[in-house]
Amino acid sequence: MDFLTDHDIQKYLADGYVVLDGLLTPQECEELRQRMVEIVEEMDVPEHCRITFSTIQDEQAEHQGNADYFLTSGDKIRFFFEKGVFNAEGEFVVPKQRSLNKVAHALHAHDPLFKKVTHSPRVQGAARKLGLVQPVVLQSMFIFKQPGIGGEVTQHQDATFLHTEPLGRVLGVWIALEDATVDNGCLWFIPGSHTCGVSRRMVRSPPGSFPRTAFVGREPEYEEERFIPAPVKKGGAILIHGEVVHRSAANTSQDSRQVYTFHLMESKDTQWSPDNW
């Protein structure tokens, strides 16, 4: 099923991303949100696995990068929390539905409703029109961006964490389940930055080494005025090139900004880097 116009394709190729309306209906968005309410109600996370998620480089390396709970989450449904939601004993100090940063990284593999959206005809059609011949799903995430505490996502490229040889083989699909606005933490992009290569990588350390992961290179400092906001209406989506630089601010509003996002990789003639996390 065709979903992309020729103009959309040209914008994606030029800017490294494109905003689309109406990938999902409002009802489909609500079904995904309600399913996540059920998943969170059923979650059972041991205290030692209650990992705070951060995109600040040093915190990523210290917390996620050394935690088995994170490093072995690629084929599971696991839970990652905002800062300040636990007390010193590891107990929740906010309602658990308001505590989560994200649920990741294999919703598409284990939950039928998220699997259906991930493999929908519209997604398949868009992937084909962007040149993916044999796409595979690398990971999927439900991101909450909680009201008032939803954390900042610092500037980054997805290829920092999802590296391929050659580059240019990863496509992100970012679906707004609520309106994503400047106030509640929509994405911001540097148009055209996908043509400049990858500035840093998160890689696994050799077996037996500590820390378990490390960053090679460092994200440059970009001028603030280069970032362009990309608000999206509920049910809309952003297609994201793996090397385009993007970020989102903390959510200081009283409105959440829930999204379902996943990454596809062209598997034909592509090498998945063995030192990816």
PDB file of C-alpha atoms in Angstrom:
ATOM      1  CA  MET A   1       0.000   0.000   0.000  1.00  0.00           C
ATOM      2  CA  ASP A   2       1.476   3.332  -1.072  1.00  0.00           C
ATOM      3  CA  PHE A   3       1.827   5.868   1.713  1.00  0.00           C
ATOM      4  CA  LEU A   4       4.735   8.056   0.586  1.00  0.00           C
ATOM      5  CA  THR A   5       4.441  10.601  -2.193  1.00  0.00           C
ATOM      6  CA  ASP A   6       7.338  11.448  -4.489  1.00  0.00           C
ATOM      7  CA  HIS A   7       7.636  14.770  -2.631  1.00  0.00           C
ATOM      8  CA  ASP A   8       7.915  12.902   0.692  1.00  0.00           C
ATOM      9  CA  ILE A   9      10.694  10.724  -0.707  1.00  0.00           C
ATOM     10  CA  GLN A  10      12.642  13.712  -1.997  1.00  0.00           C
ATOM     11  CA  LYS A  11      12.307  15.466   1.367  1.00  0.00           C
ATOM     12  CA  TYR A  12      13.549  12.378   3.190  1.00  0.00           C
ATOM     13  CA  LEU A  13      16.541  12.075   0.868  1.00  0.00           C
ATOM     14  CA  ALA A  14      17.386  15.776   1.196  1.00  0.00           C
ATOM     15  CA  ASP A  15      16.752  16.311   4.920  1.00  0.00           C
ATOM     16  CA  GLY A  16      17.221  12.858   6.428  1.00  0.00           C
ATOM     17  CA  TYR A  17      13.667  12.769   7.784  1.00  0.00           C
ATOM     18  CA  VAL A  18      10.083  13.375   6.720  1.00  0.00           C
ATOM     19  CA  VAL A  19       6.909  14.032   8.743  1.00  0.00           C
ATOM     20  CA  LEU A  20       3.787  12.184   7.593  1.00  0.00           C
ATOM     21  CA  ASP A  21       0.152  12.470   8.638  1.00  0.00           C
ATOM     22  CA  GLY A  22      -2.247   9.629   9.291  1.00  0.00           C
ATOM     23  CA  LEU A  23      -0.171   6.481   9.542  1.00  0.00           C
ATOM     24  CA  LEU A  24      -2.536   5.302  12.300  1.00  0.00           C
ATOM     25  CA  THR A  25      -6.130   6.207  13.090  1.00  0.00           C
ATOM     26  CA  PRO A  26      -6.980   7.750  16.481  1.00  0.00           C
ATOM     27  CA  GLN A  27      -8.592   4.431  17.457  1.00  0.00           C
ATOM     28  CA  GLU A  28      -5.420   2.505  16.603  1.00  0.00           C
ATOM     29  CA  CYS A  29      -3.401   4.939  18.712  1.00  0.00           C
ATOM     30  CA  GLU A  30      -5.708   4.425  21.680  1.00  0.00           C
ATOM     31  CA  GLU A  31      -5.530   0.640  21.288  1.00  0.00           C
ATOM     32  CA  LEU A  32      -1.725   0.755  21.517  1.00  0.00           C
ATOM     33  CA  ARG A  33      -1.814   3.081  24.520  1.00  0.00           C
ATOM     34  CA  GLN A  34      -4.343   0.878  26.327  1.00  0.00           C
ATOM     35  CA  ARG A  35      -2.305  -2.218  25.582  1.00  0.00           C
ATOM     36  CA  MET A  36       0.708  -0.526  27.155  1.00  0.00           C
ATOM     37  CA  VAL A  37      -1.330   0.291  30.276  1.00  0.00           C
ATOM     38  CA  GLU A  38      -2.000  -3.447  30.575  1.00  0.00           C
ATOM     39  CA  ILE A  39       1.671  -4.352  30.023  1.00  0.00           C
ATOM     40  CA  VAL A  40       2.802  -1.903  32.709  1.00  0.00           C
ATOM     41  CA  GLU A  41       0.182  -3.143  35.178  1.00  0.00           C
ATOM     42  CA  GLU A  42       1.549  -6.666  34.702  1.00  0.00           C
ATOM     43  CA  MET A  43       5.249  -5.733  34.910  1.00  0.00           C
ATOM     44  CA  ASP A  44       7.424  -7.295  37.582  1.00  0.00           C
ATOM     45  CA  VAL A  45      10.887  -5.720  37.669  1.00  0.00           C
ATOM     46  CA  PRO A  46      13.320  -6.874  40.397  1.00  0.00           C
ATOM     47  CA  GLU A  47      14.813  -3.999  42.364  1.00  0.00           C
ATOM     48  CA  HIS A  48      18.337  -4.630  41.040  1.00  0.00           C
ATOM     49  CA  CYS A  49      16.989  -4.342  37.475  1.00  0.00           C
ATOM     50  CA  ARG A  50      15.310  -0.966  37.936  1.00  0.00           C
ATOM     51  CA  ILE A  51      17.484   0.879  35.451  1.00  0.00           C
ATOM     52  CA  THR A  52      17.228   4.653  35.028  1.00  0.00           C
ATOM     53  CA  PHE A  53      17.417   5.500  31.351  1.00  0.00           C
ATOM     54  CA  SER A  54      19.568   8.415  30.238  1.00  0.00           C
ATOM     55  CA  THR A  55      20.973   9.706  26.956  1.00  0.00           C
ATOM     56  CA  ILE A  56      23.826  11.645  28.585  1.00  0.00           C
ATOM     57  CA  GLN A  57      26.969   9.894  27.352  1.00  0.00           C
ATOM     58  CA  ASP A  58      28.697   9.251  30.695  1.00  0.00           C
ATOM     59  CA  GLU A  59      25.454   8.087  32.334  1.00  0.00           C
ATOM     60  CA  GLN A  60      24.716   5.776  29.399  1.00  0.00           C
ATOM     61  CA  ALA A  61      28.093   4.105  29.751  1.00  0.00           C
ATOM     62  CA  GLU A  62      27.821   3.795  33.546  1.00  0.00           C
ATOM     63  CA  HIS A  63      24.222   2.596  33.847  1.00  0.00           C
ATOM     64  CA  GLN A  64      22.785   1.007  30.698  1.00  0.00           C
ATOM     65  CA  GLY A  65      26.162   0.120  29.223  1.00  0.00           C
ATOM     66  CA  ASN A  66      27.146  -2.038  32.201  1.00  0.00           C
ATOM     67  CA  ALA A  67      23.763  -3.601  32.996  1.00  0.00           C
ATOM     68  CA  ASP A  68      22.817  -7.076  31.801  1.00  0.00           C
ATOM     69  CA  TYR A  69      19.164  -6.033  32.049  1.00  0.00           C
ATOM     70  CA  PHE A  70      19.796  -3.485  29.282  1.00  0.00           C
ATOM     71  CA  LEU A  71      22.411  -5.367  27.259  1.00  0.00           C
ATOM     72  CA  THR A  72      20.250  -8.491  26.978  1.00  0.00           C
ATOM     73  CA  SER A  73      16.997  -6.639  26.190  1.00  0.00           C
ATOM     74  CA  GLY A  74      17.229  -6.834  22.399  1.00  0.00           C
ATOM     75  CA  ASP A  75      14.852  -9.798  22.154  1.00  0.00           C
ATOM     76  CA  LYS A  76      12.706  -9.086  25.230  1.00  0.00           C
ATOM     77  CA  ILE A  77      10.165  -6.636  26.642  1.00  0.00           C
ATOM     78  CA  ARG A  78      11.888  -4.722  29.432  1.00  0.00           C
ATOM     79  CA  PHE A  79      11.231  -1.602  31.474  1.00  0.00           C
ATOM     80  CA  PHE A  80      13.397   1.521  31.874  1.00  0.00           C
ATOM     81  CA  PHE A  81      12.595   4.340  34.263  1.00  0.00           C
ATOM     82  CA  GLU A  82      12.856   8.093  34.615  1.00  0.00           C
ATOM     83  CA  LYS A  83      15.193   9.657  37.154  1.00  0.00           C
ATOM     84  CA  GLY A  84      13.854  10.190  40.655  1.00  0.00           C
ATOM     85  CA  VAL A  85      11.028   7.644  40.600  1.00  0.00           C
ATOM     86  CA  PHE A  86      12.617   5.327  43.218  1.00  0.00           C
ATOM     87  CA  ASN A  87      13.635   5.966  46.812  1.00  0.00           C
ATOM     88  CA  ALA A  88      16.861   4.684  48.374  1.00  0.00           C
ATOM     89  CA  GLU A  89      15.251   1.271  48.947  1.00  0.00           C
ATOM     90  CA  GLY A  90      14.282   0.929  45.274  1.00  0.00           C
ATOM     91  CA  GLU A  91      10.583   1.507  45.930  1.00  0.00           C
ATOM     92  CA  PHE A  92       8.376   3.604  43.657  1.00  0.00           C
ATOM     93  CA  VAL A  93       7.736   7.154  44.839  1.00  0.00           C
ATOM     94  CA  VAL A  94       5.360   7.885  41.929  1.00  0.00           C
ATOM     95  CA  PRO A  95       2.588   5.707  40.439  1.00  0.00           C
ATOM     96  CA  LYS A  96       4.245   3.082  38.245  1.00  0.00           C
ATOM     97  CA  GLN A  97       2.293   4.201  35.165  1.00  0.00           C
ATOM     98  CA  ARG A  98       4.031   7.591  35.590  1.00  0.00           C
ATOM     99  CA  SER A  99       7.479   6.151  36.327  1.00  0.00           C
ATOM    100  CA  LEU A 100       8.612   4.787  32.976  1.00  0.00           C
ATOM    101  CA  ASN A 101      10.871   6.334  30.384  1.00  0.00           C
ATOM    102  CA  LYS A 102      10.354   3.512  27.898  1.00  0.00           C
ATOM    103  CA  VAL A 103       9.427  -0.131  27.384  1.00  0.00           C
ATOM    104  CA  ALA A 104      11.827  -1.856  24.991  1.00  0.00           C
ATOM    105  CA  HIS A 105      13.298  -3.453  22.836  1.00  0.00           C
ATOM    106  CA  ALA A 106      11.202  -6.252  21.257  1.00  0.00           C
ATOM    107  CA  LEU A 107       7.553  -5.296  21.551  1.00  0.00           C
ATOM    108  CA  HIS A 108       7.282  -6.103  17.848  1.00  0.00           C
ATOM    109  CA  ALA A 109       8.268  -9.717  18.505  1.00  0.00           C
ATOM    110  CA  HIS A 110       6.248 -10.537  21.620  1.00  0.00           C
ATOM    111  CA  ASP A 111       3.023  -8.512  21.543  1.00  0.00           C
ATOM    112  CA  PRO A 112       0.524  -9.178  18.719  1.00  0.00           C
ATOM    113  CA  LEU A 113      -0.849  -5.628  18.585  1.00  0.00           C
ATOM    114  CA  PHE A 114       2.570  -3.973  18.313  1.00  0.00           C
ATOM    115  CA  LYS A 115       3.659  -6.652  15.845  1.00  0.00           C
ATOM    116  CA  LYS A 116       0.643  -5.868  13.649  1.00  0.00           C
ATOM    117  CA  VAL A 117       1.504  -2.155  13.506  1.00  0.00           C
ATOM    118  CA  THR A 118       5.200  -2.811  12.870  1.00  0.00           C
ATOM    119  CA  HIS A 119       4.463  -5.076   9.901  1.00  0.00           C
ATOM    120  CA  SER A 120       1.480  -3.133   8.563  1.00  0.00           C
ATOM    121  CA  PRO A 121       1.015  -2.700   4.790  1.00  0.00           C
ATOM    122  CA  ARG A 122       1.626   1.049   5.076  1.00  0.00           C
ATOM    123  CA  VAL A 123       4.955   0.533   6.824  1.00  0.00           C
ATOM    124  CA  GLN A 124       5.960  -2.144   4.336  1.00  0.00           C
ATOM    125  CA  GLY A 125       5.026   0.104   1.416  1.00  0.00           C
ATOM    126  CA  ALA A 126       6.980   3.058   2.802  1.00  0.00           C
ATOM    127  CA  ALA A 127      10.044   0.889   3.380  1.00  0.00           C
ATOM    128  CA  ARG A 128       9.933  -0.417  -0.175  1.00  0.00           C
ATOM    129  CA  LYS A 129       9.589   3.053  -1.654  1.00  0.00           C
ATOM    130  CA  LEU A 130      12.679   4.125   0.286  1.00  0.00           C
ATOM    131  CA  GLY A 131      14.638   1.261  -1.226  1.00  0.00           C
ATOM    132  CA  LEU A 132      14.505  -1.433   1.465  1.00  0.00           C
ATOM    133  CA  VAL A 133      14.377  -4.802  -0.304  1.00  0.00           C
ATOM    134  CA  GLN A 134      14.811  -7.238   2.603  1.00  0.00           C
ATOM    135  CA  PRO A 135      14.090  -5.197   5.754  1.00  0.00           C
ATOM    136  CA  VAL A 136      14.387  -6.684   9.233  1.00  0.00           C
ATOM    137  CA  VAL A 137      13.205  -5.164  12.506  1.00  0.00           C
ATOM    138  CA  LEU A 138      16.122  -4.327  14.800  1.00  0.00           C
ATOM    139  CA  GLN A 139      14.289  -3.040  17.865  1.00  0.00           C
ATOM    140  CA  SER A 140      11.072  -1.411  19.048  1.00  0.00           C
ATOM    141  CA  MET A 141      10.212   0.919  21.912  1.00  0.00           C
ATOM    142  CA  PHE A 142       7.222   2.561  23.564  1.00  0.00           C
ATOM    143  CA  ILE A 143       8.432   5.951  24.832  1.00  0.00           C
ATOM    144  CA  PHE A 144       6.323   7.780  27.433  1.00  0.00           C
ATOM    145  CA  LYS A 145       7.818  11.288  27.813  1.00  0.00           C
ATOM    146  CA  GLN A 146       5.994  11.616  31.111  1.00  0.00           C
ATOM    147  CA  PRO A 147       4.304  14.938  32.022  1.00  0.00           C
ATOM    148  CA  GLY A 148       6.653  17.157  33.988  1.00  0.00           C
ATOM    149  CA  ILE A 149       9.480  14.609  34.268  1.00  0.00           C
ATOM    150  CA  GLY A 150       9.934  13.170  30.769  1.00  0.00           C
ATOM    151  CA  GLY A 151      13.684  13.389  30.275  1.00  0.00           C
ATOM    152  CA  GLU A 152      15.689  15.147  27.590  1.00  0.00           C
ATOM    153  CA  VAL A 153      17.033  13.045  24.722  1.00  0.00           C
ATOM    154  CA  THR A 154      20.346  14.617  23.828  1.00  0.00           C
ATOM    155  CA  GLN A 155      21.503  15.149  20.259  1.00  0.00           C
ATOM    156  CA  HIS A 156      22.467  11.880  18.621  1.00  0.00           C
ATOM    157  CA  GLN A 157      22.424   9.723  15.511  1.00  0.00           C
ATOM    158  CA  ASP A 158      20.690   6.349  15.607  1.00  0.00           C
ATOM    159  CA  ALA A 159      23.715   4.819  13.838  1.00  0.00           C
ATOM    160  CA  THR A 160      25.722   5.514  17.012  1.00  0.00           C
ATOM    161  CA  PHE A 161      23.904   2.497  18.479  1.00  0.00           C
ATOM    162  CA  LEU A 162      22.717   0.689  15.316  1.00  0.00           C
ATOM    163  CA  HIS A 163      25.807   0.640  13.101  1.00  0.00           C
ATOM    164  CA  THR A 164      25.983  -1.085   9.728  1.00  0.00           C
ATOM    165  CA  GLU A 165      28.470  -1.573   6.925  1.00  0.00           C
ATOM    166  CA  PRO A 166      27.822   0.166   4.644  1.00  0.00           C
ATOM    167  CA  LEU A 167      26.091   3.061   6.385  1.00  0.00           C
ATOM    168  CA  GLY A 168      22.663   4.272   5.336  1.00  0.00           C
ATOM    169  CA  ARG A 169      20.865   0.985   5.928  1.00  0.00           C
ATOM    170  CA  VAL A 170      18.809   1.891   9.023  1.00  0.00           C
ATOM    171  CA  LEU A 171      15.373   3.550   8.964  1.00  0.00           C
ATOM    172  CA  GLY A 172      13.550   4.720  12.090  1.00  0.00           C
ATOM    173  CA  VAL A 173       9.732   4.848  12.182  1.00  0.00           C
ATOM    174  CA  TRP A 174       8.517   7.171  14.964  1.00  0.00           C
ATOM    175  CA  ILE A 175       4.714   7.117  15.469  1.00  0.00           C
ATOM    176  CA  ALA A 176       2.969   9.749  17.594  1.00  0.00           C
ATOM    177  CA  LEU A 177       0.249   8.166  19.758  1.00  0.00           C
ATOM    178  CA  GLU A 178      -0.567  11.648  21.074  1.00  0.00           C
ATOM    179  CA  ASP A 179       0.116  15.071  19.589  1.00  0.00           C
ATOM    180  CA  ALA A 180       3.872  15.723  19.796  1.00  0.00           C
ATOM    181  CA  THR A 181       4.381  19.460  20.262  1.00  0.00           C
ATOM    182  CA  VAL A 182       7.198  21.864  21.022  1.00  0.00           C
ATOM    183  CA  ASP A 183       5.829  22.121  24.570  1.00  0.00           C
ATOM    184  CA  ASN A 184       5.723  18.400  25.379  1.00  0.00           C
ATOM    185  CA  GLY A 185       8.972  17.344  23.732  1.00  0.00           C
ATOM    186  CA  CYS A 186       8.666  16.812  19.974  1.00  0.00           C
ATOM    187  CA  LEU A 187      11.747  15.832  17.974  1.00  0.00           C
ATOM    188  CA  TRP A 188      14.137  18.441  16.565  1.00  0.00           C
ATOM    189  CA  PHE A 189      16.372  17.727  13.557  1.00  0.00           C
ATOM    190  CA  ILE A 190      19.353  19.205  11.732  1.00  0.00           C
ATOM    191  CA  PRO A 191      18.204  18.859   8.109  1.00  0.00           C
ATOM    192  CA  GLY A 192      20.826  17.356   5.847  1.00  0.00           C
ATOM    193  CA  SER A 193      23.065  16.151   8.677  1.00  0.00           C
ATOM    194  CA  HIS A 194      22.671  12.538   7.518  1.00  0.00           C
ATOM    195  CA  THR A 195      25.271  13.198   4.817  1.00  0.00           C
ATOM    196  CA  CYS A 196      28.143  13.928   7.242  1.00  0.00           C
ATOM    197  CA  GLY A 197      29.002  10.464   8.563  1.00  0.00           C
ATOM    198  CA  VAL A 198      28.803   9.103  12.106  1.00  0.00           C
ATOM    199  CA  SER A 199      30.575  11.046  14.844  1.00  0.00           C
ATOM    200  CA  ARG A 200      30.576   8.440  17.627  1.00  0.00           C
ATOM    201  CA  ARG A 201      29.695   4.818  18.285  1.00  0.00           C
ATOM    202  CA  MET A 202      28.626   2.849  21.315  1.00  0.00           C
ATOM    203  CA  VAL A 203      30.515  -0.461  21.124  1.00  0.00           C
ATOM    204  CA  ARG A 204      30.811  -3.571  23.243  1.00  0.00           C
ATOM    205  CA  SER A 205      34.121  -4.011  25.032  1.00  0.00           C
ATOM    206  CA  PRO A 206      36.081  -7.265  24.621  1.00  0.00           C
ATOM    207  CA  PRO A 207      34.759 -10.162  26.753  1.00  0.00           C
ATOM    208  CA  GLY A 208      35.776  -9.827  30.392  1.00  0.00           C
ATOM    209  CA  SER A 209      36.430  -6.087  30.105  1.00  0.00           C
ATOM    210  CA  PHE A 210      34.912  -3.339  32.206  1.00  0.00           C
ATOM    211  CA  PRO A 211      33.114  -1.143  31.432  1.00  0.00           C
ATOM    212  CA  ARG A 212      31.033  -3.486  29.292  1.00  0.00           C
ATOM    213  CA  THR A 213      30.516  -0.824  26.608  1.00  0.00           C
ATOM    214  CA  ALA A 214      32.373   2.303  25.569  1.00  0.00           C
ATOM    215  CA  PHE A 215      31.907   5.256  23.248  1.00  0.00           C
ATOM    216  CA  VAL A 216      34.304   5.755  20.360  1.00  0.00           C
ATOM    217  CA  GLY A 217      34.342   9.403  19.290  1.00  0.00           C
ATOM    218  CA  ARG A 218      32.135  12.125  20.724  1.00  0.00           C
ATOM    219  CA  GLU A 219      29.064  13.996  19.563  1.00  0.00           C
ATOM    220  CA  PRO A 220      30.028  17.458  18.250  1.00  0.00           C
ATOM    221  CA  GLU A 221      28.470  20.604  19.640  1.00  0.00           C
ATOM    222  CA  TYR A 222      25.948  21.913  17.135  1.00  0.00           C
ATOM    223  CA  GLU A 223      24.666  25.469  16.884  1.00  0.00           C
ATOM    224  CA  GLU A 224      21.217  25.666  18.436  1.00  0.00           C
ATOM    225  CA  GLU A 225      19.764  27.499  15.441  1.00  0.00           C
ATOM    226  CA  ARG A 226      20.466  24.531  13.162  1.00  0.00           C
ATOM    227  CA  PHE A 227      17.802  22.402  14.896  1.00  0.00           C
ATOM    228  CA  ILE A 228      14.294  22.518  13.391  1.00  0.00           C
ATOM    229  CA  PRO A 229      11.247  21.294  15.369  1.00  0.00           C
ATOM    230  CA  ALA A 230       9.133  18.502  13.902  1.00  0.00           C
ATOM    231  CA  PRO A 231       5.732  18.500  15.635  1.00  0.00           C
ATOM    232  CA  VAL A 232       3.440  15.608  14.701  1.00  0.00           C
ATOM    233  CA  LYS A 233      -0.283  15.110  15.105  1.00  0.00           C
ATOM    234  CA  LYS A 234      -1.656  12.006  16.816  1.00  0.00           C
ATOM    235  CA  GLY A 235      -1.409   9.087  14.381  1.00  0.00           C
ATOM    236  CA  GLY A 236       1.269  10.767  12.296  1.00  0.00           C
ATOM    237  CA  ALA A 237       4.810   9.484  11.892  1.00  0.00           C
ATOM    238  CA  ILE A 238       8.355  10.583  11.200  1.00  0.00           C
ATOM    239  CA  LEU A 239      10.646   8.483   9.028  1.00  0.00           C
ATOM    240  CA  ILE A 240      14.206   8.970  10.300  1.00  0.00           C
ATOM    241  CA  HIS A 241      17.470   8.253   8.477  1.00  0.00           C
ATOM    242  CA  GLY A 242      19.963   6.426  10.689  1.00  0.00           C
ATOM    243  CA  GLU A 243      22.556   9.196  10.450  1.00  0.00           C
ATOM    244  CA  VAL A 244      20.451  12.343  10.819  1.00  0.00           C
ATOM    245  CA  VAL A 245      21.183  14.336  14.001  1.00  0.00           C
ATOM    246  CA  HIS A 246      18.134  14.789  16.213  1.00  0.00           C
ATOM    247  CA  ARG A 247      17.120  15.383  19.823  1.00  0.00           C
ATOM    248  CA  SER A 248      14.152  16.226  22.033  1.00  0.00           C
ATOM    249  CA  ALA A 249      13.834  18.482  25.057  1.00  0.00           C
ATOM    250  CA  ALA A 250      12.574  17.489  28.479  1.00  0.00           C
ATOM    251  CA  ASN A 251       8.812  17.519  28.885  1.00  0.00           C
ATOM    252  CA  THR A 252       7.999  20.283  31.353  1.00  0.00           C
ATOM    253  CA  SER A 253       4.336  20.453  30.295  1.00  0.00           C
ATOM    254  CA  GLN A 254       1.376  18.658  31.852  1.00  0.00           C
ATOM    255  CA  ASP A 255       0.782  16.610  28.689  1.00  0.00           C
ATOM    256  CA  SER A 256       2.471  13.296  27.989  1.00  0.00           C
ATOM    257  CA  ARG A 257       3.995  12.565  24.570  1.00  0.00           C
ATOM    258  CA  GLN A 258       3.649   8.854  24.020  1.00  0.00           C
ATOM    259  CA  VAL A 259       5.125   7.297  20.891  1.00  0.00           C
ATOM    260  CA  TYR A 260       5.752   3.875  19.432  1.00  0.00           C
ATOM    261  CA  THR A 261       9.002   3.695  17.499  1.00  0.00           C
ATOM    262  CA  PHE A 262      11.003   0.965  15.797  1.00  0.00           C
ATOM    263  CA  HIS A 263      14.017   0.598  13.508  1.00  0.00           C
ATOM    264  CA  LEU A 264      14.299  -1.312  10.271  1.00  0.00           C
ATOM    265  CA  MET A 265      17.529  -2.419   8.599  1.00  0.00           C
ATOM    266  CA  GLU A 266      18.063  -3.408   4.987  1.00  0.00           C
ATOM    267  CA  SER A 267      19.567  -6.875   5.371  1.00  0.00           C
ATOM    268  CA  LYS A 268      20.539  -7.447   1.726  1.00  0.00           C
ATOM    269  CA  ASP A 269      24.299  -6.905   1.275  1.00  0.00           C
ATOM    270  CA  THR A 270      24.509  -5.353   4.753  1.00  0.00           C
ATOM    271  CA  GLN A 271      26.769  -6.296   7.655  1.00  0.00           C
ATOM    272  CA  TRP A 272      25.365  -5.734  11.152  1.00  0.00           C
ATOM    273  CA  SER A 273      28.343  -4.598  13.188  1.00  0.00           C
ATOM    274  CA  PRO A 274      29.258  -7.367  15.667  1.00  0.00           C
ATOM    275  CA  ASP A 275      30.281  -4.838  18.343  1.00  0.00           C
ATOM    276  CA  ASN A 276      26.867  -3.149  18.446  1.00  0.00           C
ATOM    277  CA  TRP A 277      25.343  -3.269  21.936  1.00  0.00           C
TER     278      TRP A 277
END
